CSV table of C-alpha atoms in Angstrom, one decimal:
chain,number,residue,atom,x,y,z
A,1,ASP,CA,128.7,106.7,91.3
A,2,VAL,CA,125.0,105.2,91.5
A,3,GLN,CA,123.1,104.6,88.4
A,4,LEU,CA,119.6,105.1,88.3
A,5,VAL,CA,117.3,103.4,85.4
A,6,GLU,CA,113.6,104.6,85.2
A,7,SER,CA,111.1,102.1,83.5
A,8,GLY,CA,107.3,101.8,83.3
A,9,GLY,CA,106.4,104.8,81.1
A,10,GLY,CA,104.2,104.8,78.0
A,11,SER,CA,101.2,106.1,76.6
A,12,VAL,CA,97.8,105.9,78.7
A,13,GLN,CA,94.2,107.4,78.3
A,14,ALA,CA,93.2,110.0,80.7
A,15,GLY,CA,91.9,108.9,83.7
A,16,GLY,CA,94.1,105.7,83.5
A,17,SER,CA,97.0,104.8,85.7
A,18,VAL,CA,100.8,104.0,85.3
A,19,THR,CA,103.6,102.9,87.8
A,20,LEU,CA,107.1,104.0,87.1
A,21,SER,CA,109.9,102.2,88.8
A,22,CYS,CA,113.5,103.3,89.5
A,23,ALA,CA,116.1,100.7,90.0
A,24,ALA,CA,119.4,102.0,91.9
A,25,SER,CA,122.7,100.3,91.7
A,26,GLY,CA,123.5,101.3,95.3
A,27,TYR,CA,121.0,102.0,98.2
A,28,GLN,CA,120.2,105.6,98.6
A,29,VAL,CA,118.0,107.3,101.4
A,30,CYS,CA,117.1,110.4,99.7
A,31,MET,CA,115.3,109.7,96.4
A,32,GLY,CA,112.6,111.6,94.4
A,33,TRP,CA,110.8,111.8,91.2
A,34,PHE,CA,110.9,114.7,89.0
A,35,ARG,CA,109.2,115.5,85.6
A,36,GLN,CA,109.6,118.0,82.7
A,37,ALA,CA,106.9,118.7,80.2
A,38,PRO,CA,107.5,120.1,76.8
A,39,GLY,CA,108.3,123.8,77.2
A,40,LYS,CA,108.6,123.7,80.6
A,41,GLU,CA,111.2,123.5,83.5
A,42,ARG,CA,111.8,120.4,85.5
A,43,GLU,CA,109.6,120.1,88.5
A,44,GLY,CA,109.4,118.1,91.6
A,45,VAL,CA,106.6,115.4,91.7
A,46,ALA,CA,107.3,113.4,94.6
A,47,ALA,CA,110.3,113.5,96.9
A,48,ILE,CA,111.8,112.3,100.4
A,49,TYR,CA,112.7,115.4,102.1
A,50,SER,CA,114.0,113.7,105.6
A,51,THR,CA,115.9,110.5,106.2
A,52,GLY,CA,113.0,109.3,108.2
A,53,GLY,CA,111.1,109.0,105.0
A,54,ALA,CA,108.6,111.9,105.0
A,55,THR,CA,107.5,112.5,101.6
A,56,GLU,CA,106.2,115.7,99.9
A,57,TYR,CA,104.2,115.9,96.7
A,58,ALA,CA,103.5,118.7,94.1
A,59,ASP,CA,100.2,120.1,94.8
A,60,SER,CA,99.2,119.0,91.1
A,61,VAL,CA,99.4,115.5,92.0
A,62,LYS,CA,98.2,114.9,95.5
A,63,GLY,CA,95.7,112.7,96.1
A,64,ARG,CA,96.8,110.9,92.7
A,65,PHE,CA,100.3,109.9,92.7
A,66,THR,CA,102.1,107.7,95.5
A,67,PHE,CA,105.8,107.4,96.1
A,68,SER,CA,106.8,104.3,97.5
A,69,ARG,CA,110.0,102.2,97.8
A,70,ASP,CA,111.5,98.8,98.4
A,71,ASN,CA,114.8,99.3,100.1
A,72,ALA,CA,115.8,95.7,99.8
A,73,LYS,CA,115.3,95.6,95.9
A,74,LYS,CA,116.8,99.2,96.0
A,75,MET,CA,113.7,100.3,93.9
A,76,VAL,CA,111.6,103.3,94.1
A,77,TYR,CA,108.0,103.6,92.7
A,78,LEU,CA,105.5,106.3,91.5
A,79,GLN,CA,102.1,105.1,91.1
A,80,MET,CA,100.1,107.6,89.2
A,81,ASN,CA,96.2,107.2,89.1
A,82,SER,CA,93.7,109.5,87.6
A,83,LEU,CA,96.2,110.7,84.9
A,84,LYS,CA,95.5,113.9,83.0
A,85,PRO,CA,97.2,115.1,79.8
A,86,GLU,CA,99.0,117.7,81.7
A,87,ASP,CA,100.8,115.0,83.5
A,88,THR,CA,102.6,114.5,80.1
A,89,ALA,CA,106.2,114.6,80.5
A,90,MET,CA,109.5,113.1,81.1
A,91,TYR,CA,109.8,111.6,84.3
A,92,TYR,CA,113.1,111.5,86.2
A,93,CYS,CA,114.3,109.6,89.2
A,94,ALA,CA,116.9,111.6,91.4
A,95,ALA,CA,119.0,110.2,94.3
A,96,GLY,CA,121.6,111.2,96.9
A,97,GLY,CA,122.4,114.6,98.6
A,98,GLY,CA,121.1,114.1,102.0
A,99,ARG,CA,122.8,116.2,104.9
A,100,GLY,CA,122.1,114.9,108.5
A,101,PHE,CA,118.3,114.1,108.9
A,102,ALA,CA,117.4,116.1,105.7
A,103,CYS,CA,117.0,115.0,102.1
A,104,PRO,CA,116.8,117.5,99.3
A,105,GLY,CA,113.1,117.0,98.6
A,106,PHE,CA,112.4,119.3,95.6
A,107,THR,CA,115.7,120.9,95.5
A,108,GLN,CA,117.1,119.8,92.5
A,109,HIS,CA,120.5,120.9,92.4
A,110,GLU,CA,121.2,119.2,96.0
A,111,TYR,CA,120.7,115.6,94.3
A,112,SER,CA,123.8,113.8,93.4
A,113,TYR,CA,122.3,111.4,90.7
A,114,TRP,CA,119.9,111.5,88.1
A,115,GLY,CA,118.4,108.7,86.0
A,116,GLN,CA,117.9,109.3,82.1
A,117,TRP,CA,114.2,109.6,82.2
A,118,THR,CA,111.0,107.6,81.1
A,119,GLN,CA,108.2,109.1,78.9
A,120,VAL,CA,104.5,109.3,80.2
A,121,THR,CA,102.0,110.6,77.5
A,122,VAL,CA,98.6,110.9,78.8
A,123,SER,CA,95.9,111.6,75.9
């Protein structure tokens, strides 16, 4: 099994920035970030959808959030800029589930591993 540990969450004012980190115990090609706001279903934020590294973003975060990774360190990051109160949520890291050249992208049930979550609160 692969363990995922998210970090970097916290409270920030609207317009501010936060960088989330996810440390994986083992390298995984397919990884993604998801979030769940109070009273809402979990949704995809940014995720790799091909083993070549192509990344998709939710429309609500395009131009503000950036997914990146450091394969040597087995880390992925989510740089979040221009934060809005509606970005308040529990943020999850997910990994695994690739088939051939495809990664799950925002298809949550295809991921094999999930982190616990880290809270981001924007006020």
